[in-house]
Coordinates of C-alpha atoms and ligand atoms in Angstrom, one line a residue:
M1 CA 14.9 -33.2 34.9
N2 CA 16.3 -30.0 33.4
L3 CA 13.9 -29.1 30.7
E4 CA 15.6 -25.9 29.6
P5 CA 17.8 -27.4 26.8
L6 CA 14.7 -29.1 25.4
F7 CA 12.8 -25.8 25.6
V8 CA 15.6 -23.9 23.7
Q9 CA 15.9 -26.7 21.1
T10 CA 12.1 -26.7 20.5
F11 CA 11.4 -22.9 20.5
H12 CA 14.8 -21.4 19.8
S13 CA 14.6 -19.0 22.8
A14 CA 14.9 -19.3 26.6
S15 CA 12.0 -19.9 29.0
T16 CA 11.0 -17.3 31.5
V17 CA 8.7 -19.2 33.9
H18 CA 8.9 -22.5 35.6
A19 CA 5.9 -24.1 37.3
S20 CA 5.3 -27.5 38.8
S21 CA 2.7 -29.4 40.9
P22 CA 2.6 -32.9 42.4
G23 CA 0.4 -35.9 41.7
R24 CA -1.7 -37.0 44.7
V25 CA -3.0 -40.1 46.4
N26 CA -6.1 -40.0 48.6
L27 CA -5.3 -41.6 52.0
I28 CA -9.0 -42.0 53.0
G29 CA -12.4 -40.4 52.3
E30 CA -13.5 -42.0 49.1
H31 CA -16.6 -41.1 47.1
T32 CA -17.2 -38.4 49.7
D33 CA -16.2 -35.3 47.8
Y34 CA -19.4 -35.2 45.7
N35 CA -21.4 -35.9 48.8
E36 CA -20.2 -32.7 50.5
G37 CA -18.0 -34.8 52.7
L38 CA -14.4 -35.1 54.0
V39 CA -11.3 -36.3 52.1
L40 CA -7.6 -36.6 53.0
P41 CA -5.3 -36.6 50.0
T42 CA -1.6 -36.1 50.1
P43 CA 0.9 -35.1 47.4
I44 CA 3.2 -37.8 46.1
P45 CA 6.9 -37.1 45.2
Q46 CA 6.2 -37.4 41.5
R47 CA 5.5 -34.0 39.8
C48 CA 4.4 -32.4 36.6
E49 CA 7.1 -29.8 35.6
M50 CA 6.7 -27.1 32.9
L51 CA 8.6 -24.2 31.4
F52 CA 6.9 -21.3 29.7
A53 CA 7.6 -18.2 27.6
A54 CA 5.2 -15.7 26.1
R55 CA 4.7 -15.4 22.4
A56 CA 3.9 -12.3 20.4
D57 CA 0.8 -13.8 18.8
D58 CA -2.2 -15.7 20.2
R59 CA -0.9 -19.2 19.6
V60 CA -0.2 -21.8 22.2
E61 CA 2.5 -24.4 21.4
I62 CA 3.3 -27.2 23.8
Y63 CA 5.8 -30.0 23.6
S64 CA 5.1 -33.0 25.8
V65 CA 8.0 -35.2 26.8
Q66 CA 5.7 -38.1 27.6
M67 CA 3.8 -37.9 24.3
Q68 CA 7.0 -37.0 22.4
T69 CA 5.1 -34.5 20.3
Q70 CA 4.4 -30.8 19.9
A71 CA 0.9 -29.6 19.4
G72 CA -0.8 -26.2 19.3
Y73 CA -3.9 -24.1 18.9
A74 CA -5.1 -20.5 18.8
L75 CA -6.4 -18.9 21.9
G76 CA -10.2 -18.4 21.6
A77 CA -10.4 -21.3 19.1
E78 CA -10.2 -24.1 21.7
S79 CA -12.1 -27.2 20.7
A80 CA -12.0 -30.8 22.0
G81 CA -9.9 -33.1 19.9
Q82 CA -9.8 -36.1 22.2
T83 CA -6.0 -35.8 22.7
W84 CA -3.7 -34.7 25.5
L85 CA -3.9 -31.1 24.1
D86 CA -7.5 -30.9 25.4
Y87 CA -6.1 -30.4 28.9
A88 CA -4.3 -27.2 27.9
Q89 CA -7.2 -26.0 25.7
A90 CA -9.6 -26.6 28.6
I91 CA -7.6 -24.5 31.1
T92 CA -7.0 -21.6 28.7
Q93 CA -10.7 -21.6 27.9
E94 CA -11.6 -21.5 31.6
L95 CA -9.1 -18.8 32.4
A96 CA -10.6 -16.7 29.5
R97 CA -14.1 -17.4 30.8
A98 CA -13.1 -16.2 34.2
G99 CA -12.0 -12.9 32.7
H100 CA -8.2 -13.4 32.7
A101 CA -6.3 -11.8 29.8
L102 CA -4.0 -14.3 28.1
R103 CA -1.6 -14.1 25.3
G104 CA 0.0 -16.9 23.3
F105 CA 2.8 -18.9 24.9
N106 CA 5.2 -21.7 24.3
A107 CA 5.6 -24.5 26.9
V108 CA 7.3 -27.8 27.5
V109 CA 5.7 -30.3 29.9
S110 CA 7.2 -33.3 31.5
S111 CA 5.7 -35.4 34.3
D112 CA 6.9 -38.4 36.3
V113 CA 3.4 -38.9 37.7
P114 CA 2.3 -42.1 35.9
L115 CA -0.3 -41.2 33.3
G116 CA -3.7 -42.7 33.7
S117 CA -2.9 -44.6 36.9
G118 CA -5.2 -42.8 39.4
L119 CA -2.4 -40.5 40.8
S120 CA -3.9 -37.5 39.0
S121 CA -1.5 -36.7 36.2
S122 CA -4.4 -34.9 34.7
A123 CA -5.0 -32.5 37.6
S124 CA -1.3 -31.9 38.1
F125 CA -1.0 -31.0 34.4
L126 CA -4.0 -28.6 34.6
V127 CA -2.8 -27.0 37.8
T128 CA 0.7 -26.6 36.5
V129 CA -0.5 -24.8 33.3
A130 CA -2.7 -22.5 35.4
K131 CA 0.1 -21.7 37.8
G132 CA 2.6 -21.1 35.0
L133 CA 0.2 -18.8 33.2
R134 CA -0.6 -17.0 36.5
E135 CA 3.1 -16.1 36.7
L136 CA 3.7 -15.5 33.0
F137 CA 0.8 -13.0 32.7
N138 CA 0.6 -11.7 36.3
L139 CA -2.9 -13.0 36.8
E140 CA -4.6 -12.6 40.2
I141 CA -5.7 -16.1 41.1
T142 CA -5.5 -17.8 44.5
D143 CA -4.4 -21.4 44.8
V144 CA -8.0 -22.4 45.6
A145 CA -9.2 -20.6 42.5
V146 CA -6.5 -22.4 40.4
A147 CA -8.0 -25.7 41.7
Q148 CA -11.5 -24.6 40.8
L149 CA -10.5 -23.5 37.3
A150 CA -8.7 -26.9 36.8
Q151 CA -11.9 -28.7 37.9
A152 CA -14.0 -26.6 35.5
A153 CA -11.5 -27.4 32.8
E154 CA -11.8 -31.1 33.4
N155 CA -15.6 -31.0 33.7
G156 CA -15.7 -28.7 30.6
L157 CA -13.7 -29.2 27.5
V158 CA -12.1 -32.4 28.7
G159 CA -15.5 -33.8 29.5
A160 CA -14.8 -35.8 32.7
R161 CA -17.3 -35.3 35.6
V162 CA -14.7 -35.2 38.4
G163 CA -14.9 -33.6 41.9
L164 CA -12.6 -31.0 43.2
M165 CA -10.4 -33.1 45.5
D166 CA -7.5 -33.9 43.0
Q167 CA -7.1 -30.3 41.9
M168 CA -7.1 -29.0 45.5
A169 CA -4.5 -31.6 46.5
C170 CA -2.3 -30.8 43.5
S171 CA -2.7 -27.0 43.9
L172 CA -2.4 -26.7 47.7
G173 CA -0.6 -29.9 48.9
K174 CA 2.8 -29.9 50.5
A175 CA 5.2 -32.8 50.9
G176 CA 4.9 -34.6 54.2
E177 CA 1.4 -33.3 54.8
A178 CA -2.1 -34.4 54.0
L179 CA -4.9 -32.0 53.3
L180 CA -8.2 -32.5 55.2
I181 CA -10.8 -30.9 52.9
D182 CA -14.4 -30.4 53.9
F183 CA -16.4 -30.3 50.7
R184 CA -19.4 -28.7 52.4
T185 CA -17.5 -25.5 53.1
L186 CA -14.3 -25.9 51.1
E187 CA -12.4 -25.3 54.3
Y188 CA -9.1 -27.2 54.5
R189 CA -6.4 -27.9 57.0
S190 CA -2.9 -29.4 56.7
I191 CA -2.2 -32.5 58.7
R192 CA 1.5 -33.3 59.3
L193 CA 2.1 -37.0 58.5
P194 CA 4.2 -39.0 61.0
E195 CA 7.9 -39.2 60.1
T196 CA 7.8 -42.9 60.8
M197 CA 5.3 -43.6 58.1
E198 CA 5.9 -44.5 54.5
L199 CA 3.2 -44.8 51.8
V200 CA 3.2 -47.8 49.4
I201 CA 1.1 -47.5 46.3
V202 CA 0.6 -50.6 44.1
H203 CA -1.3 -50.4 40.8
S204 CA -3.4 -53.5 40.3
G205 CA -2.9 -53.7 36.6
L206 CA -6.6 -53.2 36.1
T207 CA -7.6 -50.0 34.5
H208 CA -10.7 -48.0 35.3
S209 CA -12.8 -45.5 33.4
L210 CA -14.3 -42.4 34.9
A211 CA -16.4 -41.7 31.8
G212 CA -19.4 -43.7 33.1
H213 CA -20.7 -44.6 29.6
E214 CA -19.9 -48.3 29.9
S215 CA -23.0 -50.4 30.2
G216 CA -24.3 -51.7 33.5
T217 CA -24.3 -50.0 36.9
R218 CA -20.7 -50.6 38.1
N219 CA -19.4 -47.1 37.3
Y220 CA -18.8 -43.7 38.8
K221 CA -21.8 -42.0 37.3
T222 CA -24.2 -44.6 38.6
R223 CA -22.8 -44.2 42.1
R224 CA -23.4 -40.5 42.0
L225 CA -27.0 -41.0 40.9
E226 CA -27.5 -43.6 43.6
C227 CA -26.4 -41.1 46.2
E228 CA -28.8 -38.5 44.9
R229 CA -31.6 -41.1 45.0
A230 CA -30.6 -42.1 48.6
C231 CA -30.8 -38.4 49.6
A232 CA -34.3 -38.1 48.0
L233 CA -35.5 -41.2 49.9
L234 CA -34.1 -39.9 53.2
G235 CA -35.4 -36.4 52.6
V236 CA -32.0 -34.7 53.0
K237 CA -30.1 -32.4 50.6
S238 CA -26.8 -34.2 50.9
L239 CA -25.5 -37.4 52.6
R240 CA -23.4 -35.0 54.7
D241 CA -26.6 -34.1 56.6
L242 CA -26.5 -37.6 58.1
E243 CA -24.5 -38.9 61.2
L244 CA -23.6 -42.3 62.6
S245 CA -26.8 -42.0 64.7
D246 CA -28.8 -42.0 61.5
L247 CA -27.5 -45.5 60.4
E248 CA -30.6 -47.3 61.7
R249 CA -32.8 -45.1 59.5
V250 CA -30.4 -45.6 56.6
A251 CA -30.5 -49.4 57.0
A252 CA -34.3 -49.4 56.2
L253 CA -33.6 -48.1 52.7
P254 CA -33.9 -50.6 49.8
A255 CA -30.8 -52.0 48.2
P256 CA -28.4 -50.7 47.0
F257 CA -29.2 -47.3 48.6
A258 CA -28.7 -48.4 52.2
G259 CA -25.2 -49.5 51.5
R260 CA -24.3 -46.5 49.4
A261 CA -25.4 -44.1 52.1
R262 CA -23.8 -46.2 54.9
H263 CA -20.5 -46.1 53.2
V264 CA -20.5 -42.3 52.8
I265 CA -21.6 -41.7 56.4
T266 CA -19.1 -44.1 58.0
E267 CA -16.3 -42.9 55.6
N268 CA -16.7 -39.3 56.8
A269 CA -16.4 -40.5 60.4
R270 CA -13.3 -42.6 59.4
V271 CA -11.6 -39.6 57.9
L272 CA -11.8 -37.7 61.2
E273 CA -10.6 -40.7 63.1
T274 CA -7.7 -41.1 60.7
V275 CA -6.7 -37.5 61.3
A276 CA -6.7 -38.0 65.0
A277 CA -4.7 -41.2 64.7
L278 CA -2.1 -39.5 62.4
E279 CA -1.8 -36.7 64.8
A280 CA -1.1 -39.2 67.6
G281 CA 1.4 -41.1 65.4
D282 CA -0.7 -44.2 65.8
L283 CA 0.0 -46.1 62.6
Q284 CA -1.7 -49.3 63.9
R285 CA -5.0 -47.3 64.2
V286 CA -4.6 -45.7 60.9
G287 CA -4.1 -49.1 59.4
E288 CA -7.3 -50.5 61.0
L289 CA -9.2 -47.5 59.5
F290 CA -7.7 -48.2 56.1
Y291 CA -9.0 -51.8 56.2
A292 CA -12.4 -50.7 57.5
S293 CA -12.6 -48.1 54.6
H294 CA -11.7 -50.8 52.1
A295 CA -14.3 -53.2 53.4
S296 CA -16.9 -50.5 53.2
M297 CA -15.9 -49.6 49.6
S298 CA -16.1 -53.2 48.6
A299 CA -19.3 -54.4 50.4
D300 CA -21.4 -51.2 50.8
Y301 CA -20.3 -49.1 47.9
D302 CA -19.4 -51.9 45.5
V303 CA -16.5 -50.2 43.7
S304 CA -13.8 -52.8 44.3
E305 CA -12.9 -55.8 42.2
P306 CA -11.9 -59.3 43.3
E307 CA -8.3 -58.6 42.3
I308 CA -8.2 -55.4 44.4
D309 CA -9.8 -57.2 47.4
L310 CA -7.0 -59.9 47.0
I311 CA -4.3 -57.2 47.2
V312 CA -5.8 -55.9 50.4
Q313 CA -6.1 -59.5 51.8
I314 CA -2.4 -60.2 50.9
A315 CA -1.4 -56.9 52.6
R316 CA -3.1 -58.0 55.8
R317 CA -0.8 -61.0 56.2
T318 CA 2.4 -59.2 54.9
V319 CA 4.8 -58.2 57.6
G320 CA 5.5 -54.5 57.9
I321 CA 2.1 -53.3 56.5
Y322 CA -0.3 -51.6 58.9
G323 CA -3.2 -51.1 56.5
A324 CA -4.3 -51.1 52.9
R325 CA -7.2 -49.9 50.9
L326 CA -8.4 -49.2 47.3
T327 CA -7.7 -45.5 46.6
G328 CA -9.5 -43.5 43.9
G329 CA -12.8 -44.0 42.2
G330 CA -12.5 -47.8 42.0
F331 CA -13.4 -50.5 39.4
G332 CA -9.6 -51.2 39.2
G333 CA -6.8 -48.8 40.0
S334 CA -4.4 -48.7 42.9
V335 CA -4.2 -49.8 46.5
V336 CA -2.5 -47.5 49.1
M337 CA -0.8 -49.0 52.1
I338 CA 1.0 -47.8 55.2
A339 CA 4.3 -49.2 56.2
D340 CA 7.2 -48.1 58.4
R341 CA 9.6 -45.7 56.8
G342 CA 12.2 -47.6 54.9
A343 CA 10.2 -50.8 54.8
G344 CA 7.7 -49.9 52.1
R345 CA 9.5 -51.1 49.0
I346 CA 10.2 -54.6 50.3
A347 CA 6.7 -54.9 51.7
G348 CA 5.1 -53.6 48.5
E349 CA 7.2 -56.0 46.4
A350 CA 6.2 -59.0 48.6
V351 CA 2.5 -58.1 48.1
M352 CA 3.0 -57.8 44.3
L353 CA 4.8 -61.1 44.0
E354 CA 2.0 -63.1 45.7
Y355 CA -0.7 -61.1 43.8
T356 CA 1.0 -61.9 40.4
A357 CA 1.4 -65.5 41.3
Q358 CA -2.3 -65.8 42.1
T359 CA -3.8 -63.7 39.3
G360 CA -1.3 -63.4 36.5
Q361 CA -1.9 -59.7 36.6
S362 CA 1.0 -57.2 36.0
P363 CA 1.0 -54.9 39.1
R364 CA 3.3 -51.8 39.3
L365 CA 4.9 -50.3 42.3
L366 CA 4.0 -46.6 42.0
S367 CA 5.4 -45.5 45.3
P368 CA 8.0 -45.5 46.8
A369 CA 9.3 -44.2 43.4
V370 CA 12.4 -45.8 41.9
Ligands
ADP401 P1 -4.8 -39.8 35.8 O1 -5.2 -38.4 36.2 O2 -5.2 -40.8 36.8 O3 -3.3 -39.9 35.6 P2 -6.4 -39.3 33.5 O4 -6.9 -40.2 32.4 O5 -7.4 -38.4 34.3 O6 -5.5 -40.2 34.5 O7 -5.4 -38.3 32.9 C1 -4.3 -38.7 32.0 C2 -4.2 -37.9 30.8 O8 -3.7 -36.5 31.1 C3 -3.3 -38.4 29.8 O9 -3.8 -39.4 28.9 C4 -3.0 -37.1 29.0 O10 -4.0 -36.8 28.1 C5 -3.0 -36.0 30.1 N1 -1.6 -35.8 30.6 C6 -1.2 -35.9 31.8 N2 0.1 -35.6 31.9 C7 0.6 -35.3 30.7 C8 1.8 -34.9 30.1 N3 2.9 -34.8 30.8 N4 1.9 -34.7 28.8 C9 0.8 -34.8 28.0 N5 -0.4 -35.2 28.5 C10 -0.6 -35.4 29.8
MG402 MG1 -7.2 -37.7 36.2

């Protein structure tokens, strides 16, 4: 989409900087990032695109195509208003805190990453603002630092306790590659995805909330606390300190801590196995690891839902699909599947048809994009 005519129409002058960043899907390595573990996200084709131009004053004015509104604030007067503008306010606040000199700017944002569907429209928006401002004001920031600032922004003014995976994937990810990230060291390595592979992403129609203030124990915040408790019971600093050989010791923990720890330990091992299988082009093996990851998330980590389990079950008997698993934090959200290139759309639609017939839910095919 060419945003320049819209920029000129909105701000009566031309833009000077273009920035963009993709949404992401996590292939495997779920609930491992905050346990100093391994993750394997990959960018999706959908992106957040922005145009920028500096202003003479200290105001920020942004037009969002998706929100169909313009909103603004003064630099240094950022304050949470529970609207989409919080994302922009959060990142300018973090840039200033990190000592970067900003001036006011105009911007237009448009994203074809579906908003609020677990493909990280939020991180791609934050990363795109940070990269745009880096260029506009000649700031010295590495791509890793962009990701860290975006995380600080989401943890800060936005108020969502998220890990660093999404921002790393959006800031550093390249098409056709996955990013193996080690959250103990923040070391990362690009993994070329097999040309023969196509990703299928189906949104279940169930929404999730990361906020963690819903009642009960089936939420993200509780899982984080349970991991901390498991560490205390096992006398380790982080679940990353444990190996497959520790599983016997872990099994002796009371419920639910045994399952929580077992998921994280086995999931880290599955990430490495998936990398090896991808490098060998062995989609069958990648698929088996996806199913194993899902079973672990469902039984041990208890972040799935009956509807999500059903999508995975249907995928198992759908021709052309090698593997399927819940992706993202859970309690709803999307399932990521692996198919042969060119076969993804038909396989995904077949899964959705049966799922809809059985549940009455309204799933959406998020990838391959239309
Ligand atoms: P996800 O990251 O899974 O898409 P989030 O709830 O974390 O879901 O982030 C979605 C929010 O990010 C939106 O509700 C909106 O506030 C903000 N956002 C993302 N992209 C845009 C955009 N193009 N224009 C305005 N706000 C956006
Ligand atoms: Mg998000």
